[in-house]
mmCIF file of C-alpha atoms and ligand atoms in Angstrom:
data_model
loop_
_atom_site.group_PDB
_atom_site.id
_atom_site.type_symbol
_atom_site.label_atom_id
_atom_site.label_comp_id
_atom_site.label_asym_id
_atom_site.label_seq_id
_atom_site.Cartn_x
_atom_site.Cartn_y
_atom_site.Cartn_z
ATOM 1 C CA MET S 1 117.512 94.234 159.390
ATOM 2 C CA ARG S 2 118.226 92.323 162.762
ATOM 3 C CA ILE S 3 116.130 92.085 165.826
ATOM 4 C CA GLY S 4 117.284 91.416 169.150
ATOM 5 C CA ILE S 5 115.281 89.160 171.254
ATOM 6 C CA ILE S 6 115.515 88.481 175.346
ATOM 7 C CA GLY S 7 114.475 85.244 175.682
ATOM 8 C CA ALA S 8 115.457 81.955 173.599
ATOM 9 C CA GLY S 9 111.901 80.124 175.047
ATOM 10 C CA GLN S 10 109.322 78.762 172.968
ATOM 11 C CA LEU S 11 107.794 82.272 172.427
ATOM 12 C CA GLY S 12 111.322 83.095 170.844
ATOM 13 C CA GLN S 13 111.596 80.022 168.626
ATOM 14 C CA MET S 14 108.237 80.980 167.134
ATOM 15 C CA LEU S 15 109.316 84.374 166.806
ATOM 16 C CA GLY S 16 112.682 83.037 165.222
ATOM 17 C CA PHE S 17 110.386 81.173 162.601
ATOM 18 C CA ALA S 18 108.040 83.867 161.918
ATOM 19 C CA ALA S 19 110.992 86.187 161.077
ATOM 20 C CA ARG S 20 113.140 83.735 158.597
ATOM 21 C CA ASP S 21 109.846 84.333 156.267
ATOM 22 C CA LEU S 22 110.189 87.469 156.621
ATOM 23 C CA ASP S 23 113.850 87.435 156.286
ATOM 24 C CA ILE S 24 114.778 89.180 159.896
ATOM 25 C CA GLU S 25 117.897 87.828 160.975
ATOM 26 C CA CYS S 26 117.221 86.913 165.293
ATOM 27 C CA LEU S 27 119.597 87.507 167.962
ATOM 28 C CA PHE S 28 118.823 86.239 171.331
ATOM 29 C CA VAL S 29 119.860 86.805 175.041
ATOM 30 C CA ASP S 30 118.977 83.544 177.294
ATOM 31 C CA PRO S 31 121.369 81.830 180.044
ATOM 32 C CA SER S 32 119.842 78.942 179.414
ATOM 33 C CA VAL S 33 121.956 76.107 177.626
ATOM 34 C CA SER S 34 120.680 74.743 174.323
ATOM 35 C CA PRO S 35 117.255 77.050 174.507
ATOM 36 C CA PRO S 36 114.483 76.022 172.145
ATOM 37 C CA ALA S 37 115.274 79.509 169.844
ATOM 38 C CA ALA S 38 119.257 78.513 169.145
ATOM 39 C CA GLU S 39 118.055 76.817 165.828
ATOM 40 C CA CYS S 40 116.672 80.210 165.181
ATOM 41 C CA GLY S 41 119.589 82.400 165.624
ATOM 42 C CA GLU S 42 122.857 83.122 167.738
ATOM 43 C CA VAL S 43 121.951 83.234 171.490
ATOM 44 C CA LEU S 44 124.121 85.241 173.361
ATOM 45 C CA GLN S 45 124.367 83.023 176.680
ATOM 46 C CA ARG S 46 124.101 85.476 179.477
ATOM 47 C CA PRO S 47 121.700 86.791 181.893
ATOM 48 C CA PHE S 48 118.610 88.466 180.731
ATOM 49 C CA ASP S 49 119.827 91.916 182.180
ATOM 50 C CA ASP S 50 123.462 91.350 181.393
ATOM 51 C CA PRO S 51 124.940 95.055 180.392
ATOM 52 C CA GLY S 52 127.690 93.502 178.149
ATOM 53 C CA ALA S 53 125.041 91.364 176.267
ATOM 54 C CA LEU S 54 122.302 94.139 176.153
ATOM 55 C CA ASP S 55 125.253 96.370 174.887
ATOM 56 C CA GLU S 56 125.774 93.696 172.498
ATOM 57 C CA LEU S 57 122.611 93.693 171.305
ATOM 58 C CA ALA S 58 121.857 97.248 171.457
ATOM 59 C CA GLU S 59 124.806 97.663 168.671
ATOM 60 C CA LYS S 60 124.214 94.913 166.388
ATOM 61 C CA CYS S 61 120.338 95.261 166.533
ATOM 62 C CA ASP S 62 117.999 97.602 164.364
ATOM 63 C CA VAL S 63 115.188 97.207 166.975
ATOM 64 C CA ILE S 64 114.701 94.690 170.577
ATOM 65 C CA THR S 65 111.822 93.138 171.606
ATOM 66 C CA TYR S 66 111.658 90.572 174.607
ATOM 67 C CA GLU S 67 109.408 87.540 174.811
ATOM 68 C CA PHE S 68 108.683 87.349 178.787
ATOM 69 C CA GLU S 69 107.498 89.755 181.130
ATOM 70 C CA ASN S 70 109.957 89.612 183.524
ATOM 71 C CA VAL S 71 112.979 91.661 182.371
ATOM 72 C CA PRO S 72 114.795 94.385 184.562
ATOM 73 C CA VAL S 73 113.144 97.415 183.009
ATOM 74 C CA ASP S 74 116.138 99.432 184.435
ATOM 75 C CA ALA S 75 118.893 97.347 182.564
ATOM 76 C CA LEU S 76 116.556 97.896 179.200
ATOM 77 C CA LEU S 77 115.996 101.841 179.975
ATOM 78 C CA ARG S 78 119.750 102.131 179.418
ATOM 79 C CA ILE S 79 120.112 100.997 176.380
ATOM 80 C CA GLU S 80 116.999 102.397 175.107
ATOM 81 C CA ARG S 81 118.923 105.622 174.335
ATOM 82 C CA LYS S 82 120.654 103.580 171.769
ATOM 83 C CA VAL S 83 117.936 101.475 170.050
ATOM 84 C CA SER S 84 114.147 101.476 169.823
ATOM 85 C CA ILE S 85 112.526 98.701 172.354
ATOM 86 C CA TYR S 86 109.427 97.555 171.574
ATOM 87 C CA PRO S 87 106.849 96.849 173.048
ATOM 88 C CA PRO S 88 107.213 99.991 175.046
ATOM 89 C CA LEU S 89 108.914 99.808 178.052
ATOM 90 C CA GLU S 90 106.042 101.815 179.866
ATOM 91 C CA ALA S 91 103.800 98.938 178.902
ATOM 92 C CA LEU S 92 106.203 96.425 180.470
ATOM 93 C CA ARG S 93 106.455 98.284 183.993
ATOM 94 C CA GLN S 94 102.748 98.356 184.097
ATOM 95 C CA ALA S 95 102.303 94.614 183.498
ATOM 96 C CA GLN S 96 104.941 93.579 185.746
ATOM 97 C CA ASP S 97 102.896 94.957 188.552
ATOM 98 C CA ARG S 98 99.557 93.992 189.173
ATOM 99 C CA LEU S 99 98.361 96.879 190.997
ATOM 100 C CA SER S 100 99.605 99.458 188.658
ATOM 101 C CA GLU S 101 98.091 97.100 185.767
ATOM 102 C CA LYS S 102 94.514 97.190 187.731
ATOM 103 C CA GLN S 103 95.029 100.884 187.683
ATOM 104 C CA VAL S 104 95.326 101.152 183.904
ATOM 105 C CA PHE S 105 92.244 99.241 183.499
ATOM 106 C CA GLU S 106 90.298 101.287 186.228
ATOM 107 C CA GLN S 107 91.616 104.379 184.375
ATOM 108 C CA LEU S 108 90.466 103.133 181.248
ATOM 109 C CA GLY S 109 86.804 102.266 182.243
ATOM 110 C CA ILE S 110 87.770 98.265 181.827
ATOM 111 C CA PRO S 111 85.689 96.721 184.123
ATOM 112 C CA LEU S 112 87.676 94.148 186.788
ATOM 113 C CA PRO S 113 87.118 92.443 190.059
ATOM 114 C CA GLY S 114 87.172 93.952 193.290
ATOM 115 C CA TYR S 115 90.748 94.394 194.565
ATOM 116 C CA ARG S 116 92.727 96.142 197.284
ATOM 117 C CA ALA S 117 96.437 96.433 197.827
ATOM 118 C CA VAL S 118 98.064 94.178 200.856
ATOM 119 C CA ASP S 119 101.014 94.632 202.467
ATOM 120 C CA THR S 120 100.301 93.965 205.997
ATOM 121 C CA ARG S 121 98.465 90.975 207.367
ATOM 122 C CA ASP S 122 96.014 93.679 208.963
ATOM 123 C CA ASP S 123 95.327 94.856 205.165
ATOM 124 C CA LEU S 124 94.291 91.267 204.026
ATOM 125 C CA VAL S 125 91.864 91.592 207.158
ATOM 126 C CA ALA S 126 90.472 94.714 205.646
ATOM 127 C CA ALA S 127 90.182 93.534 202.207
ATOM 128 C CA SER S 128 88.452 90.084 203.228
ATOM 129 C CA GLU S 129 85.941 92.818 205.056
ATOM 130 C CA ALA S 130 85.827 95.389 202.122
ATOM 131 C CA LEU S 131 85.793 92.566 199.023
ATOM 132 C CA GLY S 132 84.330 89.244 201.135
ATOM 133 C CA LEU S 133 84.992 85.963 200.822
ATOM 134 C CA PRO S 134 86.615 83.556 198.857
ATOM 135 C CA LEU S 135 89.304 86.166 197.514
ATOM 136 C CA VAL S 136 92.412 85.628 195.482
ATOM 137 C CA LEU S 137 95.735 86.577 197.381
ATOM 138 C CA LYS S 138 98.613 87.003 194.465
ATOM 139 C CA THR S 139 101.768 88.513 194.842
ATOM 140 C CA ARG S 140 102.390 91.705 192.692
ATOM 141 C CA ARG S 141 105.468 90.671 190.781
ATOM 142 C CA LEU S 142 106.627 87.591 189.629
ATOM 143 C CA GLY S 143 103.666 85.347 189.097
ATOM 144 C CA TYR S 144 102.660 83.344 186.323
ATOM 145 C CA ASP S 145 100.839 80.357 185.796
ATOM 146 C CA GLY S 146 98.967 80.423 188.800
ATOM 147 C CA LYS S 147 102.026 80.812 190.672
ATOM 148 C CA GLY S 148 102.121 83.083 193.944
ATOM 149 C CA GLN S 149 98.712 82.932 194.537
ATOM 150 C CA PHE S 150 96.430 82.017 197.432
ATOM 151 C CA VAL S 151 92.644 81.184 197.466
ATOM 152 C CA VAL S 152 91.723 82.465 200.763
ATOM 153 C CA ARG S 153 88.616 80.759 200.869
ATOM 154 C CA THR S 154 87.045 81.159 204.829
ATOM 155 C CA GLY S 155 88.307 83.381 207.483
ATOM 156 C CA ASP S 156 90.119 80.500 208.844
ATOM 157 C CA ASP S 157 92.529 80.578 205.477
ATOM 158 C CA ILE S 158 93.829 84.286 206.465
ATOM 159 C CA ASP S 159 96.825 82.926 208.725
ATOM 160 C CA ALA S 160 97.812 80.186 206.133
ATOM 161 C CA ALA S 161 97.294 82.800 203.058
ATOM 162 C CA TRP S 162 99.599 85.343 205.375
ATOM 163 C CA ARG S 163 102.186 82.255 206.086
ATOM 164 C CA THR S 164 102.800 81.563 202.552
ATOM 165 C CA LEU S 165 103.061 84.946 201.158
ATOM 166 C CA GLY S 166 103.338 87.339 203.361
ATOM 167 C CA GLY S 167 106.639 90.066 203.615
ATOM 168 C CA GLN S 168 106.283 91.124 199.905
ATOM 169 C CA SER S 169 103.788 93.367 198.028
ATOM 170 C CA LEU S 170 100.504 91.309 197.441
ATOM 171 C CA ILE S 171 97.327 92.467 196.040
ATOM 172 C CA ALA S 172 93.513 90.848 197.358
ATOM 173 C CA GLU S 173 91.521 90.547 194.427
ATOM 174 C CA GLN S 174 87.525 89.461 194.506
ATOM 175 C CA TRP S 175 86.939 85.550 193.652
ATOM 176 C CA VAL S 176 85.170 85.835 190.279
ATOM 177 C CA PRO S 177 82.719 82.919 189.596
ATOM 178 C CA PHE S 178 83.198 83.300 185.918
ATOM 179 C CA ASP S 179 81.488 80.875 183.165
ATOM 180 C CA TYR S 180 84.825 80.747 181.168
ATOM 181 C CA GLU S 181 87.999 82.505 180.456
ATOM 182 C CA VAL S 182 89.179 84.450 177.192
ATOM 183 C CA SER S 183 92.075 86.238 175.472
ATOM 184 C CA SER S 184 91.691 88.953 173.133
ATOM 185 C CA ILE S 185 95.129 89.254 171.249
ATOM 186 C CA GLY S 186 95.487 92.472 169.582
ATOM 187 C CA THR S 187 98.516 94.189 167.520
ATOM 188 C CA ARG S 188 99.466 98.092 166.859
ATOM 189 C CA ASN S 189 102.283 99.206 164.810
ATOM 190 C CA SER S 190 103.778 102.436 165.641
ATOM 191 C CA ALA S 191 101.528 104.170 162.602
ATOM 192 C CA GLY S 192 98.937 103.318 164.404
ATOM 193 C CA GLU S 193 97.249 100.202 162.915
ATOM 194 C CA VAL S 194 95.474 97.959 165.228
ATOM 195 C CA ARG S 195 94.227 94.256 164.414
ATOM 196 C CA ILE S 196 92.728 91.899 166.971
ATOM 197 C CA TYR S 197 92.317 88.363 166.282
ATOM 198 C CA ALA S 198 89.088 86.379 167.020
ATOM 199 C CA LEU S 199 88.123 85.959 170.710
ATOM 200 C CA THR S 200 90.067 82.786 172.067
ATOM 201 C CA ARG S 201 88.651 80.816 174.825
ATOM 202 C CA ASN S 202 90.898 79.604 177.428
ATOM 203 C CA ILE S 203 90.721 76.698 179.437
ATOM 204 C CA HIS S 204 93.477 76.225 182.427
ATOM 205 C CA GLU S 205 94.466 73.111 184.765
ATOM 206 C CA ASP S 206 96.493 73.630 187.569
ATOM 207 C CA GLY S 207 96.863 77.185 186.662
ATOM 208 C CA ILE S 208 98.383 76.579 183.383
ATOM 209 C CA LEU S 209 96.799 76.775 179.623
ATOM 210 C CA ARG S 210 95.507 73.399 178.948
ATOM 211 C CA ARG S 211 93.431 74.178 175.641
ATOM 212 C CA SER S 212 92.608 77.504 173.516
ATOM 213 C CA LEU S 213 89.482 77.636 171.436
ATOM 214 C CA ALA S 214 89.043 80.106 168.450
ATOM 215 C CA PRO S 215 86.661 81.982 167.452
ATOM 216 C CA VAL S 216 84.607 82.209 170.217
ATOM 217 C CA ASP S 217 80.879 82.468 169.110
ATOM 218 C CA ALA S 218 79.450 85.394 171.261
ATOM 219 C CA PRO S 219 79.755 88.616 169.126
ATOM 220 C CA PRO S 220 78.957 90.941 171.998
ATOM 221 C CA LEU S 221 81.230 89.776 173.892
ATOM 222 C CA GLU S 222 83.523 89.755 171.116
ATOM 223 C CA ARG S 223 83.009 93.130 170.484
ATOM 224 C CA GLN S 224 83.600 94.734 173.691
ATOM 225 C CA ALA S 225 86.634 92.798 174.119
ATOM 226 C CA ASP S 226 87.771 94.421 171.033
ATOM 227 C CA ASN S 227 87.491 97.360 172.240
ATOM 228 C CA TYR S 228 89.092 96.842 175.690
ATOM 229 C CA VAL S 229 91.741 95.855 173.786
ATOM 230 C CA ARG S 230 91.880 98.275 171.242
ATOM 231 C CA ARG S 231 91.726 100.952 174.178
ATOM 232 C CA LEU S 232 94.778 99.660 175.964
ATOM 233 C CA LEU S 233 96.961 99.505 172.721
ATOM 234 C CA GLU S 234 96.274 103.367 172.202
ATOM 235 C CA HIS S 235 96.527 104.593 175.737
ATOM 236 C CA LEU S 236 99.814 102.859 176.211
ATOM 237 C CA ASP S 237 100.942 103.963 172.884
ATOM 238 C CA TYR S 238 101.727 100.214 172.330
ATOM 239 C CA VAL S 239 104.283 98.720 169.501
ATOM 240 C CA GLY S 240 103.461 94.625 168.962
ATOM 241 C CA VAL S 241 101.496 92.154 170.058
ATOM 242 C CA LEU S 242 99.335 92.496 173.675
ATOM 243 C CA ALA S 243 97.038 89.605 175.419
ATOM 244 C CA LEU S 244 94.163 90.591 177.206
ATOM 245 C CA GLU S 245 92.744 87.747 179.697
ATOM 246 C CA LEU S 246 89.407 88.102 180.432
ATOM 247 C CA PHE S 247 86.801 86.008 182.950
ATOM 248 C CA VAL S 248 83.596 86.190 181.056
ATOM 249 C CA ARG S 249 80.068 86.076 183.380
ATOM 250 C CA GLY S 250 77.056 86.045 181.741
ATOM 251 C CA GLU S 251 77.116 89.337 179.544
ATOM 252 C CA ALA S 252 79.683 90.963 181.347
ATOM 253 C CA LEU S 253 83.877 90.740 180.820
ATOM 254 C CA LEU S 254 86.003 91.616 183.721
ATOM 255 C CA ALA S 255 89.912 92.101 183.190
ATOM 256 C CA ASN S 256 92.182 89.715 184.878
ATOM 257 C CA GLU S 257 95.604 90.929 183.573
ATOM 258 C CA PHE S 258 97.453 92.182 180.015
ATOM 259 C CA ALA S 259 100.710 90.677 178.713
ATOM 260 C CA PRO S 260 102.897 92.789 176.746
ATOM 261 C CA ARG S 261 103.841 89.915 174.418
ATOM 262 C CA VAL S 262 102.921 87.168 172.076
ATOM 263 C CA HIS S 263 100.658 84.554 174.228
ATOM 264 C CA ASN S 264 100.619 80.812 174.408
ATOM 265 C CA SER S 265 96.672 81.195 174.004
ATOM 266 C CA GLY S 266 97.720 82.903 170.337
ATOM 267 C CA HIS S 267 99.641 79.978 169.177
ATOM 268 C CA TRP S 268 96.237 78.862 167.099
ATOM 269 C CA THR S 269 96.713 81.677 164.982
ATOM 270 C CA ILE S 270 99.849 79.727 163.134
ATOM 271 C CA GLU S 271 97.404 77.616 161.554
ATOM 272 C CA GLY S 272 94.420 79.082 162.131
ATOM 273 C CA ALA S 273 94.963 83.115 161.002
ATOM 274 C CA SER S 274 95.991 84.159 158.058
ATOM 275 C CA THR S 275 98.970 86.163 159.534
ATOM 276 C CA SER S 276 100.222 84.485 163.009
ATOM 277 C CA GLN S 277 100.706 86.373 165.855
ATOM 278 C CA PHE S 278 104.183 85.936 165.826
ATOM 279 C CA GLU S 279 104.729 87.394 162.171
ATOM 280 C CA ASN S 280 102.256 89.955 163.326
ATOM 281 C CA HIS S 281 104.680 91.147 166.548
ATOM 282 C CA LEU S 282 107.207 90.845 164.176
ATOM 283 C CA ARG S 283 105.742 93.675 161.381
ATOM 284 C CA ALA S 284 104.770 95.527 164.179
ATOM 285 C CA VAL S 285 107.748 96.122 165.817
ATOM 286 C CA THR S 286 109.747 96.426 162.505
ATOM 287 C CA ASN S 287 106.728 99.013 161.649
ATOM 288 C CA LEU S 288 106.009 96.861 158.381
ATOM 289 C CA PRO S 289 102.153 96.803 157.577
ATOM 290 C CA LEU S 290 100.049 94.267 159.908
ATOM 291 C CA GLY S 291 98.896 90.921 158.381
ATOM 292 C CA SER S 292 95.002 90.280 158.272
ATOM 293 C CA THR S 293 94.020 88.773 161.205
ATOM 294 C CA ALA S 294 91.702 86.917 159.775
ATOM 295 C CA THR S 295 90.976 83.033 160.904
ATOM 296 C CA ARG S 296 90.721 80.149 158.609
ATOM 297 C CA GLY S 297 88.512 78.054 160.181
ATOM 298 C CA HIS S 298 87.692 76.495 163.657
ATOM 299 C CA ALA S 299 90.845 76.043 165.523
ATOM 300 C CA GLY S 300 91.726 74.472 168.656
ATOM 301 C CA MET S 301 95.111 74.581 170.505
ATOM 302 C CA LEU S 302 96.237 71.908 173.182
ATOM 303 C CA ASN S 303 99.567 72.165 175.290
ATOM 304 C CA LEU S 304 101.461 69.592 175.595
ATOM 305 C CA ILE S 305 102.850 69.509 179.387
ATOM 306 C CA GLY S 306 104.933 67.212 181.280
ATOM 307 C CA GLU S 307 105.975 65.051 178.065
ATOM 308 C CA ILE S 308 104.826 64.847 175.021
ATOM 309 C CA PRO S 309 103.427 60.598 174.051
ATOM 310 C CA ASP S 310 104.420 59.180 170.586
ATOM 311 C CA ALA S 311 100.626 59.159 170.055
ATOM 312 C CA ALA S 312 100.680 63.025 169.957
ATOM 313 C CA ARG S 313 103.233 62.922 167.194
ATOM 314 C CA ALA S 314 101.021 60.198 165.632
ATOM 315 C CA LEU S 315 98.019 62.537 164.962
ATOM 316 C CA GLU S 316 97.237 63.049 161.077
ATOM 317 C CA ASP S 317 95.029 65.837 161.783
ATOM 318 C CA ALA S 318 96.997 67.753 164.195
ATOM 319 C CA TYR S 319 99.601 70.702 163.528
ATOM 320 C CA MET S 320 102.399 69.017 166.226
ATOM 321 C CA HIS S 321 104.834 71.681 167.636
ATOM 322 C CA ASP S 322 107.679 70.666 169.755
ATOM 323 C CA TYR S 323 109.601 73.035 171.120
ATOM 324 C CA GLY S 324 112.520 70.593 172.047
ATOM 325 C CA LYS S 325 112.918 71.185 175.592
ATOM 326 C CA THR S 326 113.327 68.378 178.343
ATOM 327 C CA PRO S 327 110.821 66.414 179.423
ATOM 328 C CA ARG S 328 109.937 67.796 183.434
ATOM 329 C CA PRO S 329 106.197 67.949 185.336
ATOM 330 C CA GLY S 330 104.571 70.841 184.690
ATOM 331 C CA ARG S 331 106.732 72.007 181.886
ATOM 332 C CA LYS S 332 105.582 72.815 178.741
ATOM 333 C CA LEU S 333 107.041 71.130 176.075
ATOM 334 C CA GLY S 334 105.239 71.526 172.688
ATOM 335 C CA HIS S 335 101.451 71.739 171.561
ATOM 336 C CA LEU S 336 99.001 70.668 168.682
ATOM 337 C CA THR S 337 96.495 72.474 166.843
ATOM 338 C CA ILE S 338 93.598 71.229 164.680
ATOM 339 C CA LEU S 339 91.790 73.456 162.425
ATOM 340 C CA LEU S 340 88.056 72.587 161.408
ATOM 341 C CA ASP S 341 85.167 73.896 159.447
ATOM 342 C CA THR S 342 82.971 74.004 162.326
ATOM 343 C CA ALA S 343 82.953 74.787 166.194
ATOM 344 C CA GLU S 344 81.448 71.323 167.005
ATOM 345 C CA GLU S 345 83.556 69.250 165.239
ATOM 346 C CA ARG S 346 86.497 71.217 166.231
ATOM 347 C CA ASP S 347 85.335 70.405 170.080
ATOM 348 C CA ALA S 348 84.233 66.895 169.571
ATOM 349 C CA ARG S 349 87.916 66.452 167.756
ATOM 350 C CA ILE S 350 90.095 68.401 170.593
ATOM 351 C CA ASP S 351 88.087 66.199 173.378
ATOM 352 C CA ILE S 352 89.153 62.992 171.771
ATOM 353 C CA ILE S 353 92.781 64.230 171.087
ATOM 354 C CA ASP S 354 92.847 65.358 174.781
ATOM 355 C CA LYS S 355 91.961 61.750 175.695
ATOM 356 C CA ILE S 356 94.408 60.449 173.187
ATOM 357 C CA VAL S 357 97.220 62.581 175.036
ATOM 358 C CA ASN S 358 96.657 62.070 178.593
ATOM 359 C CA TRP S 359 95.666 58.337 178.160
ATOM 360 C CA SER S 360 98.840 58.287 176.314
ATOM 361 C CA SER S 361 101.233 59.596 179.290
ATOM 362 C CA CYS S 362 99.376 57.893 181.799
ATOM 363 C CA SER S 363 99.949 54.443 180.709
ATOM 364 C CA HIS S 364 103.420 55.884 180.348
ATOM 365 C CA ASP S 365 103.662 56.410 183.749
ATOM 366 C CA ASP S 366 102.287 53.441 184.710
ATOM 367 C CA THR S 367 104.927 51.571 182.836
ATOM 368 C CA ALA S 368 107.675 53.722 183.965
HETATM 369 P P1 LIG A 401 96.638 84.692 186.603
HETATM 370 O O1 LIG A 401 97.760 84.229 186.846
HETATM 371 O O2 LIG A 401 96.137 85.849 187.037
HETATM 372 O O3 LIG A 401 96.519 84.697 185.083
HETATM 373 O O4 LIG A 401 95.471 83.616 187.429
HETATM 374 C C1 LIG A 401 95.609 82.395 186.935
HETATM 375 C C2 LIG A 401 94.196 81.802 186.745
HETATM 376 O O5 LIG A 401 93.930 81.764 188.064
HETATM 377 C C3 LIG A 401 93.326 82.182 186.121
HETATM 378 O O6 LIG A 401 93.495 81.909 184.685
HETATM 379 C C4 LIG A 401 91.949 81.724 186.521
HETATM 380 O O7 LIG A 401 91.784 80.601 186.291
HETATM 381 C C5 LIG A 401 92.108 81.865 188.345
HETATM 382 N N1 LIG A 401 91.672 82.934 188.633
HETATM 383 C C6 LIG A 401 92.761 84.355 188.882
HETATM 384 N N2 LIG A 401 92.161 84.942 189.102
HETATM 385 C C7 LIG A 401 91.172 84.904 189.847
HETATM 386 C C8 LIG A 401 89.843 85.180 190.326
HETATM 387 N N3 LIG A 401 89.873 86.774 190.901
HETATM 388 N N4 LIG A 401 88.809 84.812 190.673
HETATM 389 C C9 LIG A 401 88.759 83.245 190.034
HETATM 390 N N5 LIG A 401 89.503 82.681 189.415
HETATM 391 C C10 LIG A 401 91.015 83.486 189.387
#
């Protein structure tokens, strides 16, 4: 069995490691020089939508998947006649546009913050009157890690927001004063089997995921989130792993977005669940029975962003993942996972590890 993977970043790399265990060969497409997944299989060093590279993938592989959601759908539609592509391109299309994504949530009765499509400055003024302030103005396409967003706090911010983001299709969203953020990661194979991981709490800094903790001890919220993910998976006739990001406010969940792929907030599943999200994604897209998503303890995951200090490698109780990327500010270079018996022990330990890692990077900066 050979699988074609579009994108050879860290998610491709972790898929590649899981593929080895399943005896699946990987062939990647990625324009970067020496991407992280290069150690897991051949990489066609071509643009993601290069027709020649995609044709080669279609000819050589039994199935094609992707590790990020900004793959041009039209380029993939052309090869879909020749080879199965999972997750389905219709799910990818919906997830690429925040407006259609929100319409799917509405259609499925999944609660979400109020929103308005914004194409003109007048639309933005009308949205601020209809939704109230603050609101978040976001690009409909190609946003990630909080990029392409502007928080409009007062009427005085409207001009600056419009100058920064105007001239492209936008969406205005009600600002949610959430208690915390969670994600629910589900997987479905083409036989319709569904498995959902424990609800995960996510902590972002500067729009980038910093920390994930699972399981979240809130059974009613988890039941609700499972139900929403299941609705999405079934409605989209989905095959593969899907991550749904939600805001928690009191007893309520509000959907933010979904990603049709393996997700950073599910990295803890490598050590913290019976079957990792990466293995289950591969199982789903190759139509193998899915593995158990049961937790193995209380997992905490810390992203290593910008640099990997030596102290992170010296921790005896953490599983270290180094993606082998060149350090750059704001870049995800690796992550650490810890696994403990109780949530209290996990939360205390991850706080200490975060301080060790942060302190090391600061002291390194000071001497640089
Ligand atoms: P997104 O790219 O939509 O996932 O947004 C990145 C982060 O910005 C989220 O994880 C939240 O922390 C924050 N954010 C996005 N939308 C909202 C909102 N409507 N209200 C409050 N915070 C938001």
